Amino acid sequence: MKSFGRIFLAVVLAWGGTLPVRADQTGFSDTGESGPSTRLATFDSSTGQTSFALSLMPQFENDEALPSDVLVLVDTSASQTGLYQADSIHVVNELLARLNRDDRVRVAAVDLDVIPLMEGAAFVAPDSAEAQSAVAQLQQRVPLGSTDVSGMLRQIPASFTAREPGRNLSVIYVGDGVGRAGMIQDGNFAGLVDTLASQQITFSCYAIGPERDVESMAALANMTGGNLFLDSDDANTVTQGADYLANTVHGQVFWPATAKLPGNVVEIFPKQVPPLRSDRDTIVIGTLASREAWQLEISGEVNGQAMTLKLPVTAESSNEDFSFLPALIETARNGAGMSLPLLGSDGLRETARVMAAGSRTLTRLGTQALVMGNASAARTLAEQALQQDGGNTDADLLLKAAQDDSFPSLNQEEVAPGNLPLPQEGPVVQGQEQPQVTGGAQGSLQLIGPVDQQDELNRLIQENAGRSSELTQTEEAMTRVRTGRMRAVVQYELTRATEENRDDPASAVERLKSLLEVLNQTSDIEASALSELQNRVESALDISRRRKLEFDSQLAASQKSEAAALEQLARLHALETREEQISRHINRFNELLYEGNFNAAEDSAYSAYQLAPELPETNSAYVSGQILKAYQQQVELRRMREKGVLAMLYEAEYSLVPRSADPPLVFPDAEFWHEIKAKRAKYNSVRLSGNAIDEEILRVL
């Protein structure tokens, strides 16, 4: 297979399982002993290559979780509107509530740039006012623009400017991961991943949005020791996601530095062994030269402590369930396997399922091409189907039939998979109708049973070979072929439009308008069929337009209801906040009463009364506080009065006690009295009124 493309976009990842197994197999062995667990599954291809998938899950004796510095990045681009924005903020709130007291956080918004929502570069406590203010700013941001994912990754290391010993570094990204150029497609993706891994920064995601780049987020989380959680319509998704991410932050990660591989390992992907987590297994794939037992020795760090893991590995027998590995390894060679979104064994299992589904699709297309006489296209499709899934027996039968030289060819140039003829509708020869192919959908072949598969295939080939040759002999027959193809295309587009009418009628309208334009420019099919198809498309277009009007009306009503619901939630949140504050004041009031601090108790009761004067609880607390405070004051005054009376009685009694040691009453001698009498003489006659002139006259007289 030349290119695996972006088939992983359809992969829905889950974690925590083991490698895909058959009913007669088990996952990791349970020996009851502590230590790392491994499993090596293999597949031998027809070319002699032995491919393997190795599952690694270390177990650590010390499972103590270090405190973490957590950088929370929230996507605020144009795709994160409405419920997506509300759920993103809800996830952040729930995550902050689940972090430990020793953890610290920083919150930033991401769109065209990374916008810090906290002043300074310091990390703060999850329940701090700064963290709550950052969440409030998120609620005020209007989702606009696109997301520069690569720019975001480049700025992450600078956010952890001063790393303290004994602390882990984590990044939690809440968004869709969809950027302007794509994350994996960025030529610097490998360098960005190496930078994060070298600084031991784990990157985990909460994938939310109408379109999500799950492949890129899974690959990044895999190479940095993180995890990925997918949003869904489940009512408990936000809570479960917050729990999952909090556990991821507190989980242990082994950061490999070097790995010693034996000689029988030809190649391994990713070439740099990803970080190993203790809460999920890590998958590496590659090829083997032999199945000898070997030991994988990896040196690295966990929680800042050096450690060497010695993992015994025993290869299993070739398993057809892993026939997809050669194609997956071929894909991994481009980019050293760093873009593989293999988050645990369940991720590998889902990858196998998607590849098998793609192989079956190619087989059906190849069967249709073979039935129509195009053996070259059928052979190409069968080969590609076998490259994706070597265990596809239907593709193997198809390839053998397409290689049969006795089969008549259309003598046309080879048809690429994207240009394969679609199933023909309508008569092949005038007056005759095309036979129905049983056992599957119209125009497809489904072989049932292991014995008569080849006979059934040969019978269908013989029945259609003559017609296929006749189709190419005359222009009239070729016109009917083109008409049949156009009918199939129109039928396919009408079916897609009907499906889109349920959720996206605008896309259905654009699809049908484009189809009608194609029909208007088509002149090489039967005129009656063209008129019929145009009428069908126009009728479907009218239906889609009416559906679009209804959908837009319903959407507007839904948005209005959503806005009302959000407003109601805001009111409910305000009410809950007020009740929490009242409860806090009442509890403090009771504690202060128990301590006997009636003054402070009365103040707490008054604070609760101010928040809700209509509640009987606050009124009761306020009045009780005033009464108890007045009672305390009266008790204090009575105590002071009693103390004063006792002191006064003491002084009176004390004054009656004879004091023989005190000197008797002594009066001054006569000279002292004469002296003070002379000094008083001038004050014998004093006028209380009059001015200076009157006083002078009186003096002279």
Tab-separated table of C-alpha atoms in Angstrom, residues 86-394:
chain	number	residue	atom	x	y	z
A	86	ALA	CA	-20.380	25.981	27.715
A	87	ASP	CA	-19.164	22.364	28.043
A	88	SER	CA	-15.518	23.429	27.631
A	89	ILE	CA	-15.819	25.907	30.505
A	90	HIS	CA	-17.685	23.294	32.554
A	91	VAL	CA	-14.832	20.827	31.994
A	92	VAL	CA	-12.285	23.402	33.191
A	93	ASN	CA	-14.307	24.128	36.352
A	94	GLU	CA	-14.696	20.410	37.115
A	95	LEU	CA	-10.997	19.770	36.459
A	96	LEU	CA	-9.907	22.577	38.820
A	97	ALA	CA	-12.179	21.149	41.508
A	98	ARG	CA	-10.540	17.706	41.186
A	99	LEU	CA	-6.894	18.766	41.333
A	100	ASN	CA	-4.993	18.351	44.598
A	101	ARG	CA	-4.152	21.171	46.977
A	102	ASP	CA	-0.462	20.888	46.094
A	103	ASP	CA	-1.180	21.226	42.357
A	104	ARG	CA	-0.888	24.588	40.613
A	105	VAL	CA	-2.529	25.808	37.422
A	106	ARG	CA	-2.386	28.448	34.717
A	107	VAL	CA	-5.292	29.035	32.337
A	108	ALA	CA	-4.971	30.453	28.808
A	109	ALA	CA	-7.217	30.847	25.767
A	110	VAL	CA	-6.081	29.600	22.332
A	111	ASP	CA	-7.150	30.724	18.876
A	112	LEU	CA	-4.885	32.706	16.545
A	113	ASP	CA	-2.572	33.236	19.525
A	114	VAL	CA	-2.194	31.937	23.062
A	115	ILE	CA	-3.879	34.523	25.319
A	116	PRO	CA	-2.815	34.283	29.015
A	117	LEU	CA	-5.754	34.870	31.355
A	118	MET	CA	-3.620	35.360	34.465
A	119	GLU	CA	-1.237	38.163	35.311
A	120	GLY	CA	2.386	37.137	35.585
A	121	ALA	CA	3.973	33.798	34.852
A	122	ALA	CA	3.354	32.119	38.210
A	123	PHE	CA	1.161	29.066	38.649
A	124	VAL	CA	-1.561	29.405	41.302
A	125	ALA	CA	-3.719	27.115	43.428
A	126	PRO	CA	-6.705	25.562	41.580
A	127	ASP	CA	-9.193	27.156	44.003
A	128	SER	CA	-7.537	30.581	44.032
A	129	ALA	CA	-9.228	33.817	43.037
A	130	GLU	CA	-6.845	34.139	40.069
A	131	ALA	CA	-7.966	30.772	38.659
A	132	GLN	CA	-11.646	31.652	39.086
A	133	SER	CA	-11.054	35.028	37.424
A	134	ALA	CA	-9.432	33.268	34.439
A	135	VAL	CA	-12.485	31.015	34.043
A	136	ALA	CA	-14.729	34.071	34.203
A	137	GLN	CA	-12.702	35.655	31.391
A	138	LEU	CA	-13.216	32.507	29.322
A	139	GLN	CA	-16.970	32.981	29.651
A	140	GLN	CA	-16.664	36.533	28.339
A	141	ARG	CA	-14.593	35.642	25.247
A	142	VAL	CA	-16.392	35.564	21.904
A	143	PRO	CA	-15.361	32.513	19.794
A	144	LEU	CA	-13.704	33.896	16.663
A	145	GLY	CA	-10.990	32.999	14.166
A	146	SER	CA	-9.167	29.712	13.734
A	147	THR	CA	-6.646	27.869	15.894
A	148	ASP	CA	-2.898	27.972	15.331
A	149	VAL	CA	-2.198	24.567	16.861
A	150	SER	CA	1.480	24.521	15.914
A	151	GLY	CA	1.986	27.985	17.392
A	152	MET	CA	0.324	26.785	20.590
A	153	LEU	CA	2.720	23.831	20.845
A	154	ARG	CA	5.719	26.103	20.292
A	155	GLN	CA	4.720	28.342	23.203
A	156	ILE	CA	4.130	25.544	25.729
A	157	PRO	CA	7.772	25.106	26.901
A	158	ALA	CA	8.068	28.837	27.612
A	159	SER	CA	5.066	28.609	29.951
A	160	PHE	CA	7.098	26.389	32.314
A	161	THR	CA	9.909	28.886	32.847
A	162	ALA	CA	11.181	27.779	36.244
A	163	ARG	CA	10.729	24.065	36.924
A	164	GLU	CA	10.878	23.164	40.605
A	165	PRO	CA	12.251	19.781	41.720
A	166	GLY	CA	9.644	17.250	42.800
A	167	ARG	CA	6.893	18.551	40.500
A	168	ASN	CA	5.506	17.149	37.247
A	169	LEU	CA	4.531	19.251	34.236
A	170	SER	CA	1.241	18.674	32.410
A	171	VAL	CA	-0.749	20.336	29.642
A	172	ILE	CA	-4.521	19.894	29.345
A	173	TYR	CA	-5.940	21.046	26.007
A	174	VAL	CA	-9.712	21.484	25.681
A	175	GLY	CA	-10.722	21.868	22.021
A	176	ASP	CA	-11.009	20.190	18.632
A	177	GLY	CA	-7.341	20.269	17.587
A	178	VAL	CA	-8.327	21.543	14.122
A	179	GLY	CA	-5.813	24.116	12.902
A	180	ARG	CA	-5.232	26.123	9.788
A	181	ALA	CA	-2.598	23.749	8.422
A	182	GLY	CA	-3.123	20.641	10.512
A	183	MET	CA	-0.986	19.389	13.360
A	184	ILE	CA	0.636	16.284	11.875
A	185	GLN	CA	1.029	17.928	8.471
A	186	ASP	CA	3.246	20.585	10.049
A	187	GLY	CA	6.843	19.874	9.065
A	188	ASN	CA	7.962	20.728	12.590
A	189	PHE	CA	5.631	18.218	14.294
A	190	ALA	CA	8.460	15.828	15.161
A	191	GLY	CA	10.549	18.658	16.581
A	192	LEU	CA	7.651	19.960	18.662
A	193	VAL	CA	7.014	16.486	20.087
A	194	ASP	CA	10.719	16.016	20.878
A	195	THR	CA	10.794	19.358	22.698
A	196	LEU	CA	7.844	18.430	24.919
A	197	ALA	CA	9.188	14.935	25.591
A	198	SER	CA	12.712	16.174	26.367
A	199	GLN	CA	11.288	18.534	29.014
A	200	GLN	CA	8.987	15.730	30.317
A	201	ILE	CA	5.797	17.683	29.629
A	202	THR	CA	2.740	15.445	29.187
A	203	PHE	CA	0.062	16.601	26.733
A	204	SER	CA	-3.525	15.399	27.222
A	205	CYS	CA	-6.709	16.455	25.437
A	206	TYR	CA	-10.427	16.766	25.957
A	207	ALA	CA	-11.605	16.563	22.329
A	208	ILE	CA	-14.726	18.665	21.839
A	209	GLY	CA	-16.196	20.387	18.784
A	210	PRO	CA	-18.234	19.754	15.646
A	211	GLU	CA	-15.111	18.425	13.863
A	212	ARG	CA	-12.172	16.978	15.780
A	213	ASP	CA	-8.672	16.090	14.634
A	214	VAL	CA	-8.565	12.939	16.748
A	215	GLU	CA	-5.637	11.507	14.788
A	216	SER	CA	-3.316	14.416	15.594
A	217	MET	CA	-4.341	14.726	19.235
A	218	ALA	CA	-3.949	10.981	19.792
A	219	ALA	CA	-0.509	10.934	18.154
A	220	LEU	CA	0.658	13.907	20.241
A	221	ALA	CA	-0.703	12.417	23.483
A	222	ASN	CA	0.917	9.068	22.665
A	223	MET	CA	4.372	10.582	22.122
A	224	THR	CA	4.217	12.761	25.262
A	225	GLY	CA	2.790	10.288	27.772
A	226	GLY	CA	-0.672	11.834	27.833
A	227	ASN	CA	-4.234	10.675	27.282
A	228	LEU	CA	-7.232	11.629	25.157
A	229	PHE	CA	-10.896	11.841	26.142
A	230	LEU	CA	-13.649	12.255	23.527
A	231	ASP	CA	-16.692	14.395	24.255
A	232	SER	CA	-20.117	12.858	23.604
A	233	ASP	CA	-23.826	13.540	24.130
A	234	ASP	CA	-23.859	11.550	27.378
A	235	ALA	CA	-25.103	13.646	30.303
A	236	ASN	CA	-22.136	12.544	32.444
A	237	THR	CA	-19.446	13.096	29.810
A	238	VAL	CA	-18.097	16.324	31.309
A	239	THR	CA	-17.794	14.836	34.798
A	240	GLN	CA	-16.206	11.642	33.483
A	241	GLY	CA	-13.794	13.646	31.329
A	242	ALA	CA	-12.720	15.822	34.278
A	243	ASP	CA	-12.126	12.708	36.407
A	244	TYR	CA	-10.158	11.083	33.581
A	245	LEU	CA	-7.946	14.131	33.025
A	246	ALA	CA	-7.335	14.637	36.766
A	247	ASN	CA	-6.252	10.993	37.070
A	248	THR	CA	-4.024	11.487	34.025
A	249	VAL	CA	-2.321	14.477	35.676
A	250	HIS	CA	-1.671	12.434	38.825
A	251	GLY	CA	-0.585	9.278	36.981
A	252	GLN	CA	3.013	8.107	36.788
A	253	VAL	CA	4.973	8.365	33.517
A	254	PHE	CA	8.232	6.607	32.680
A	255	TRP	CA	10.317	8.796	30.341
A	256	PRO	CA	12.654	6.594	28.230
A	257	ALA	CA	16.144	7.802	27.450
A	258	THR	CA	17.716	4.770	25.786
A	259	ALA	CA	16.431	1.348	24.700
A	260	LYS	CA	18.494	-1.742	23.957
A	261	LEU	CA	16.978	-3.964	21.253
A	262	PRO	CA	18.164	-7.459	20.288
A	263	GLY	CA	19.427	-8.319	16.844
A	264	ASN	CA	16.251	-10.128	15.786
A	265	VAL	CA	14.315	-6.818	15.866
A	266	VAL	CA	14.729	-5.419	12.356
A	267	GLU	CA	12.829	-2.160	12.886
A	268	ILE	CA	10.518	-0.621	15.455
A	269	PHE	CA	7.978	2.236	15.301
A	270	PRO	CA	7.918	4.782	16.725
A	271	LYS	CA	11.688	4.713	16.526
A	272	GLN	CA	11.832	6.606	19.815
A	273	VAL	CA	9.965	4.498	22.390
A	274	PRO	CA	7.038	6.623	23.659
A	275	PRO	CA	6.693	7.445	27.375
A	276	LEU	CA	5.167	4.548	29.315
A	277	ARG	CA	2.165	5.156	31.586
A	278	SER	CA	1.099	2.952	34.466
A	279	ASP	CA	-2.636	3.415	33.766
A	280	ARG	CA	-2.636	2.224	30.133
A	281	ASP	CA	-0.406	0.147	27.922
A	282	THR	CA	1.867	1.572	25.239
A	283	ILE	CA	2.034	0.038	21.734
A	284	VAL	CA	5.066	-0.206	19.456
A	285	ILE	CA	5.078	-2.037	16.126
A	286	GLY	CA	7.785	-3.311	13.816
A	287	THR	CA	9.311	-6.332	12.095
A	288	LEU	CA	11.266	-9.349	13.382
A	289	ALA	CA	13.959	-11.508	11.839
A	290	SER	CA	13.134	-14.448	14.146
A	291	ARG	CA	10.866	-15.371	17.054
A	292	GLU	CA	13.558	-15.918	19.653
A	293	ALA	CA	12.711	-14.784	23.191
A	294	TRP	CA	14.466	-11.551	24.101
A	295	GLN	CA	14.609	-8.850	26.737
A	296	LEU	CA	13.826	-5.207	26.151
A	297	GLU	CA	15.932	-2.963	28.383
A	298	ILE	CA	14.835	0.666	28.683
A	299	SER	CA	16.583	3.290	30.805
A	300	GLY	CA	14.880	6.492	31.823
A	301	GLU	CA	13.214	8.436	34.645
A	302	VAL	CA	9.979	8.321	36.605
A	303	ASN	CA	9.103	11.129	39.034
A	304	GLY	CA	12.634	12.475	38.611
A	305	GLN	CA	14.276	9.219	39.698
A	306	ALA	CA	16.480	7.178	37.376
A	307	MET	CA	15.156	3.709	36.589
A	308	THR	CA	15.912	0.838	34.225
A	309	LEU	CA	13.120	-1.458	33.048
A	310	LYS	CA	14.017	-4.972	31.934
A	311	LEU	CA	11.035	-6.391	30.094
A	312	PRO	CA	11.046	-10.075	29.091
A	313	VAL	CA	9.419	-10.555	25.688
A	314	THR	CA	8.202	-13.821	24.161
A	315	ALA	CA	6.835	-13.828	20.622
A	316	GLU	CA	3.502	-15.504	19.966
A	317	SER	CA	2.629	-17.559	16.918
A	318	SER	CA	1.451	-15.822	13.780
A	319	ASN	CA	-2.091	-14.554	14.248
A	320	GLU	CA	-4.405	-13.683	11.345
A	321	ASP	CA	-6.065	-11.059	13.541
A	322	PHE	CA	-2.921	-8.972	13.028
A	323	SER	CA	-2.868	-9.186	9.231
A	324	PHE	CA	-3.222	-5.395	9.101
A	325	LEU	CA	0.250	-4.850	10.615
A	326	PRO	CA	2.267	-4.836	7.334
A	327	ALA	CA	0.154	-1.993	5.929
A	328	LEU	CA	0.343	-0.115	9.236
A	329	ILE	CA	4.123	-0.522	9.366
A	330	GLU	CA	4.413	0.713	5.790
A	331	THR	CA	2.556	3.834	6.837
A	332	ALA	CA	4.729	4.253	9.945
A	333	ARG	CA	7.933	4.331	7.906
A	334	ASN	CA	6.931	7.781	6.710
A	335	GLY	CA	7.749	9.976	9.678
A	336	ALA	CA	9.447	7.402	11.936
A	337	GLY	CA	6.030	6.355	13.295
A	338	MET	CA	5.535	9.532	15.326
A	339	SER	CA	2.145	10.203	13.706
A	340	LEU	CA	0.639	6.852	14.739
A	341	PRO	CA	-2.404	7.482	16.984
A	342	LEU	CA	-1.951	4.225	18.913
A	343	LEU	CA	-3.090	5.176	22.399
A	344	GLY	CA	-3.127	1.751	24.009
A	345	SER	CA	-4.303	-1.629	22.757
A	346	ASP	CA	-7.861	-0.498	22.135
A	347	GLY	CA	-6.505	2.174	19.806
A	348	LEU	CA	-4.672	-0.544	17.880
A	349	ARG	CA	-7.800	-2.677	17.803
A	350	GLU	CA	-9.894	0.184	16.430
A	351	THR	CA	-7.229	0.867	13.815
A	352	ALA	CA	-7.459	-2.771	12.715
A	353	ARG	CA	-11.237	-2.516	12.480
A	354	VAL	CA	-11.089	0.616	10.321
A	355	MET	CA	-8.458	-0.895	8.021
A	356	ALA	CA	-10.533	-4.073	7.672
A	357	ALA	CA	-13.583	-1.991	6.799
A	358	GLY	CA	-11.566	-0.149	4.152
A	359	SER	CA	-10.353	-3.459	2.765
A	360	ARG	CA	-13.920	-4.746	2.491
A	361	THR	CA	-14.977	-1.579	0.688
A	362	LEU	CA	-12.170	-1.981	-1.849
A	363	THR	CA	-13.178	-5.623	-2.330
A	364	ARG	CA	-16.785	-4.655	-3.096
A	365	LEU	CA	-15.646	-2.049	-5.619
A	366	GLY	CA	-13.297	-4.570	-7.215
A	367	THR	CA	-16.110	-7.119	-7.492
A	368	GLN	CA	-18.318	-4.547	-9.222
A	369	ALA	CA	-15.516	-3.724	-11.660
A	370	LEU	CA	-14.951	-7.420	-12.394
A	371	VAL	CA	-18.632	-8.060	-13.027
A	372	MET	CA	-18.624	-5.182	-15.534
A	373	GLY	CA	-15.598	-6.657	-17.299
A	374	ASN	CA	-12.837	-4.357	-16.023
A	375	ALA	CA	-10.389	-6.991	-14.776
A	376	SER	CA	-7.480	-4.542	-14.562
A	377	ALA	CA	-9.287	-2.263	-12.098
A	378	ALA	CA	-10.517	-5.289	-10.137
A	379	ARG	CA	-6.959	-6.594	-9.835
A	380	THR	CA	-5.674	-3.225	-8.617
A	381	LEU	CA	-8.413	-2.953	-6.006
A	382	ALA	CA	-7.929	-6.536	-4.816
A	383	GLU	CA	-4.196	-5.946	-4.336
A	384	GLN	CA	-4.852	-2.788	-2.317
A	385	ALA	CA	-7.492	-4.588	-0.240
A	386	LEU	CA	-5.010	-7.384	0.561
A	387	GLN	CA	-2.353	-4.842	1.476
A	388	GLN	CA	-4.702	-3.329	4.043
A	389	ASP	CA	-5.965	-6.675	5.343
A	390	GLY	CA	-3.983	-9.760	4.390
A	391	GLY	CA	-6.654	-12.000	5.913
A	392	ASN	CA	-9.412	-10.840	3.564
A	393	THR	CA	-10.319	-14.114	1.791
A	394	ASP	CA	-12.839	-12.381	-0.487
